[in-house]
Short mmCIF file of C-alpha atoms in Angstrom, two decimals:
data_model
loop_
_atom_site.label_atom_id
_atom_site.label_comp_id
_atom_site.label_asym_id
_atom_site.label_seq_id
_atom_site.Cartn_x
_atom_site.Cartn_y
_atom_site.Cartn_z
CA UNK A 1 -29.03 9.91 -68.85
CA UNK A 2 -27.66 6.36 -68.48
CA UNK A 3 -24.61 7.30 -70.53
CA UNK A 4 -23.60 10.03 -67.91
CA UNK A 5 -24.01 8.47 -65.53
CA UNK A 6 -21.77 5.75 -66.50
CA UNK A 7 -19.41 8.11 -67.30
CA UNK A 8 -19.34 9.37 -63.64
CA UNK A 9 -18.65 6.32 -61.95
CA UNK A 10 -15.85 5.86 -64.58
CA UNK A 11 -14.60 9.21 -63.85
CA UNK A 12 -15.09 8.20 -59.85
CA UNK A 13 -13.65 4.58 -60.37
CA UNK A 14 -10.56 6.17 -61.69
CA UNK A 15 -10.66 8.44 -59.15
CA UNK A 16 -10.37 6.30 -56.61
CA UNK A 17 -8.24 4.04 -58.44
CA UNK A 18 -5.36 7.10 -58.23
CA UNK A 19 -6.38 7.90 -54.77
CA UNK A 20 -5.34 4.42 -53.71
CA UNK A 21 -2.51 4.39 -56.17
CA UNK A 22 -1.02 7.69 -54.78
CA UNK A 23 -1.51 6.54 -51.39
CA UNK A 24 -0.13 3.04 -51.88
CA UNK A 25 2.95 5.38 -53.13
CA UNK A 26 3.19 7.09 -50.34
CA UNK A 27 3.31 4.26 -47.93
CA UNK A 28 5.91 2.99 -49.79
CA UNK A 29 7.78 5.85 -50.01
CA UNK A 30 8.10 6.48 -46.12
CA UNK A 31 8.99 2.57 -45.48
CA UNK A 32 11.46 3.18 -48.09
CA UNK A 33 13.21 6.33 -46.07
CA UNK A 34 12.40 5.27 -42.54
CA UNK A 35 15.79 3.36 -41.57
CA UNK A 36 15.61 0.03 -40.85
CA UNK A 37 16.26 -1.30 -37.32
CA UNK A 38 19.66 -3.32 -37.24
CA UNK A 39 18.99 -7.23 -36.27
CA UNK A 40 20.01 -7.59 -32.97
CA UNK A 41 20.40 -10.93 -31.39
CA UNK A 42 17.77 -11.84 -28.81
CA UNK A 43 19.10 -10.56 -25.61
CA UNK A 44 20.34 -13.51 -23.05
CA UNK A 45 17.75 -13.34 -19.94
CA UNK A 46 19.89 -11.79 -17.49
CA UNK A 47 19.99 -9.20 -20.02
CA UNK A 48 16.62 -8.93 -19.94
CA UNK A 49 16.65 -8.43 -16.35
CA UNK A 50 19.01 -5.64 -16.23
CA UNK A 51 17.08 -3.70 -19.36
CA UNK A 52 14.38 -3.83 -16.24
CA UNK A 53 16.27 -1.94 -14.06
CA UNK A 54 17.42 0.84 -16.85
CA UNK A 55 14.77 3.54 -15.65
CA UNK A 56 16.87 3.59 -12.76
CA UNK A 57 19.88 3.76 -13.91
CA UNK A 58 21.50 0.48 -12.98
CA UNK A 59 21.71 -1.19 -16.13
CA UNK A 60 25.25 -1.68 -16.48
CA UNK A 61 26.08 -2.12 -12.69
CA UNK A 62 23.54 -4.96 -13.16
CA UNK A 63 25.39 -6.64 -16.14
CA UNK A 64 28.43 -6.11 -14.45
CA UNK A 65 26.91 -8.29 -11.15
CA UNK A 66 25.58 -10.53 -13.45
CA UNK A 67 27.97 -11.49 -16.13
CA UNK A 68 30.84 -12.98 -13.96
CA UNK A 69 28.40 -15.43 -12.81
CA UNK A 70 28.11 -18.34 -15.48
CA UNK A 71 25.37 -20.14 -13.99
CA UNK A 72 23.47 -17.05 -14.37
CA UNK A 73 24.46 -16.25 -17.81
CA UNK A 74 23.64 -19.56 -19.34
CA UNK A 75 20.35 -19.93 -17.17
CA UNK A 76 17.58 -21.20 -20.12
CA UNK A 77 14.84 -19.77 -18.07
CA UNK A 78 13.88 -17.23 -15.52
CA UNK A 79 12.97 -19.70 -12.30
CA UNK A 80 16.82 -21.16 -12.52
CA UNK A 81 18.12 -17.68 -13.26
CA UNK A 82 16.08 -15.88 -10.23
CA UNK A 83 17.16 -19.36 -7.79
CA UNK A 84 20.83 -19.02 -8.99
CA UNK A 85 20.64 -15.17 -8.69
CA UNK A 86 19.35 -15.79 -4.64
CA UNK A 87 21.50 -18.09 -3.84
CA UNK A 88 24.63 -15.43 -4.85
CA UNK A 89 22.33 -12.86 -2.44
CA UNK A 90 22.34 -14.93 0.34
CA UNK A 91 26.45 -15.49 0.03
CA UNK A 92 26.96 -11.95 -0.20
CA UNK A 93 24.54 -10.65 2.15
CA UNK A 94 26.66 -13.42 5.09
CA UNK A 95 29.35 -11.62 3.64
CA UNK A 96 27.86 -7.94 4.50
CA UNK A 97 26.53 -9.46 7.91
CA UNK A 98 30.03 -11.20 8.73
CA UNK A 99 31.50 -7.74 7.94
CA UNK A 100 29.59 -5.43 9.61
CA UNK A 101 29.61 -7.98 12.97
CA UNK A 102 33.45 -7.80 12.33
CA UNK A 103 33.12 -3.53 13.28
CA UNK A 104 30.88 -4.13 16.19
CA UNK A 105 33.83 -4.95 18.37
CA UNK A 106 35.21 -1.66 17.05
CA UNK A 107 32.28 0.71 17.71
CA UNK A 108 31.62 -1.71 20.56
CA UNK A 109 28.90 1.36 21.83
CA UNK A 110 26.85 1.78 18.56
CA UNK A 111 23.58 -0.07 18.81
CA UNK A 112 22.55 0.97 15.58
CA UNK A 113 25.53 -0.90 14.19
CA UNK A 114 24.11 -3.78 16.04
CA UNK A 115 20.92 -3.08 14.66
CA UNK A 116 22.14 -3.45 11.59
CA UNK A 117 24.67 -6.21 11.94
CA UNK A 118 21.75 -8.56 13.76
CA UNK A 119 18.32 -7.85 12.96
CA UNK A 120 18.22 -5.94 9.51
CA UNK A 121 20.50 -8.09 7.84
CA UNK A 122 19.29 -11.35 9.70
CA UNK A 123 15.74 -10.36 8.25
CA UNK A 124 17.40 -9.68 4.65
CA UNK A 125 19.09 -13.24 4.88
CA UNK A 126 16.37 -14.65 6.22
CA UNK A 127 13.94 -12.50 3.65
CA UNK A 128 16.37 -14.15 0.49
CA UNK A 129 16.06 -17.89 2.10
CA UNK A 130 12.14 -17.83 2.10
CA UNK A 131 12.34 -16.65 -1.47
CA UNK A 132 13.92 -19.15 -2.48
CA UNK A 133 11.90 -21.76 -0.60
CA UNK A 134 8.33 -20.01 -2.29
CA UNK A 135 10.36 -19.39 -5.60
CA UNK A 136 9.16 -22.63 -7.22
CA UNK A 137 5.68 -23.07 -5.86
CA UNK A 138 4.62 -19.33 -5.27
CA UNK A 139 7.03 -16.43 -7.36
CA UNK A 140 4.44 -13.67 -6.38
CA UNK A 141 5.25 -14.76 -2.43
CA UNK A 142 9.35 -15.21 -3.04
CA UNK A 143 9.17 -11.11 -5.21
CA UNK A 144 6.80 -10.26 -1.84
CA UNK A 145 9.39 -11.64 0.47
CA UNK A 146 11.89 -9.48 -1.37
CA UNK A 147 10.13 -6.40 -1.17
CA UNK A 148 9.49 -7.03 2.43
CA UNK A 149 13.13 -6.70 2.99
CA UNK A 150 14.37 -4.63 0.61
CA UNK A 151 14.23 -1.44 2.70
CA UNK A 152 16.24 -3.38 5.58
CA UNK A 153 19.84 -1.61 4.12
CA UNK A 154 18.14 1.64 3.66
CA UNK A 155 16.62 1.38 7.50
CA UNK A 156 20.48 0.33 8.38
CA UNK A 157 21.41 3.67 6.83
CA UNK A 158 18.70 5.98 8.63
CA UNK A 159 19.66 3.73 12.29
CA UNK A 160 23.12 4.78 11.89
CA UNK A 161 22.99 8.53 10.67
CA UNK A 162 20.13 9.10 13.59
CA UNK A 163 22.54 7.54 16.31
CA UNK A 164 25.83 9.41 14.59
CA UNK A 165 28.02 7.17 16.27
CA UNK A 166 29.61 5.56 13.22
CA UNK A 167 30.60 7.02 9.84
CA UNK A 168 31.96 4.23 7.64
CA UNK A 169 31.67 4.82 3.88
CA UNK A 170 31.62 1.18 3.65
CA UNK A 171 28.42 0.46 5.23
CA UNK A 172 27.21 2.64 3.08
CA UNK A 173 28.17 1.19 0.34
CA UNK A 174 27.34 -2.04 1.47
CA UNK A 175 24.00 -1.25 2.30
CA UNK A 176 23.38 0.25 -1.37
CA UNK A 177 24.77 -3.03 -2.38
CA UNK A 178 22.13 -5.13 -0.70
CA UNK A 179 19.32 -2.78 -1.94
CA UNK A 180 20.78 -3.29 -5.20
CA UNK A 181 20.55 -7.58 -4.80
CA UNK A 182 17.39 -6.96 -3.96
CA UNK A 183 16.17 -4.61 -6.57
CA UNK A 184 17.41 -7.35 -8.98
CA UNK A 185 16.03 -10.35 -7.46
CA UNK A 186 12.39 -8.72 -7.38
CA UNK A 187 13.22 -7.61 -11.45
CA UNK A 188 14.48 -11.23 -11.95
CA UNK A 189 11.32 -13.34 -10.08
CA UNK A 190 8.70 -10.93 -11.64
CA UNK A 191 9.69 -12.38 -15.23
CA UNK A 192 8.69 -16.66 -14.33
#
């Protein structure tokens, strides 16, 4: 009785010897086949921020906002990148306030274009300055004050199509510009 019984656990020993030998094989045989991810260099950071706005499909208009911009490009970690990255907002959005104040005179009867002009991209300047103020005590309050005024362009949009007094393509654009900054700046501060 002993004797078969030892030769059943020998017979199930080298049973599961082959089991784990076949499926050692296999293992080995689908690493084998399954191709091998290329080594990619680690991404720069501002490269890491625009791979967070790819579900929306602004991945290469971000690199192509970013990339010009050395001090953003070079930045070694995310608080100088998101700082350096406001500061550029706040130049362009005077730049989009300057411009649209520049077609008040021209649509002197619009008060949307005031609107727009004065309070919604006052509050977006305004909304990138306190960011950077809370930026190195308090990111979650600097990516809330971005949020806060991150619809102001899209509200500058709905003031002027309700009041159909002005049809500039370029406000448009503008305004999708400045929702853009801020989409960015929010992606940027939400990585420190």
């Amino acid at each position: 009785m002993f004797f078969l019984s030892s030769i059943k656990i020998q017979r199930m020993a080298n049973s599961t010897y082959l089991s784990l030998l076949f499926t050692i094989s296999m293992i080995s045989i689908s690493h084998a086949l399954s191709p091998t991810p290329s080594p990619k260099s680690n991404p720069k950071l501002y490269e890491i921020v625009c791979e967070g706005v790819a579900m929306f499909g602004e991945e290469e208009r971000c690199l192509k906002l970013l990339e010009p911009n050395s001090q953003i490009t070079s930045a070694k970690d995310f608080f100088t990148l998101s700082k350096v990255y406001l500061e550029m907002s706040i130049e362009k959005a005077t730049k989009g306030q300057d411009y649209l104040k520049s077609l008040m005179n021209k649509y002197a009867s619009s008060q949307a274009l005031e609107m727009c002009a004065t309070k919604y991209y006052g509050d977006l300047i305004a909304g990138f300055q306190r960011a950077i103020r809370e930026l190195p005590k308090e990111p979650d309050g600097a990516s809330w004050e971005i949020h806060a005024v991150g619809d102001d362009p899209h509200l500058c949009d709905l003031q002027l199509a309700q009041e159909n007094i002005v049809h500039d393509p370029s406000i448009t654009a503008l305004n999708s510009d400045m929702s853009f900054l801020c989409l960015i700046a929010g992606e940027a501060i939400d990585h420190i």
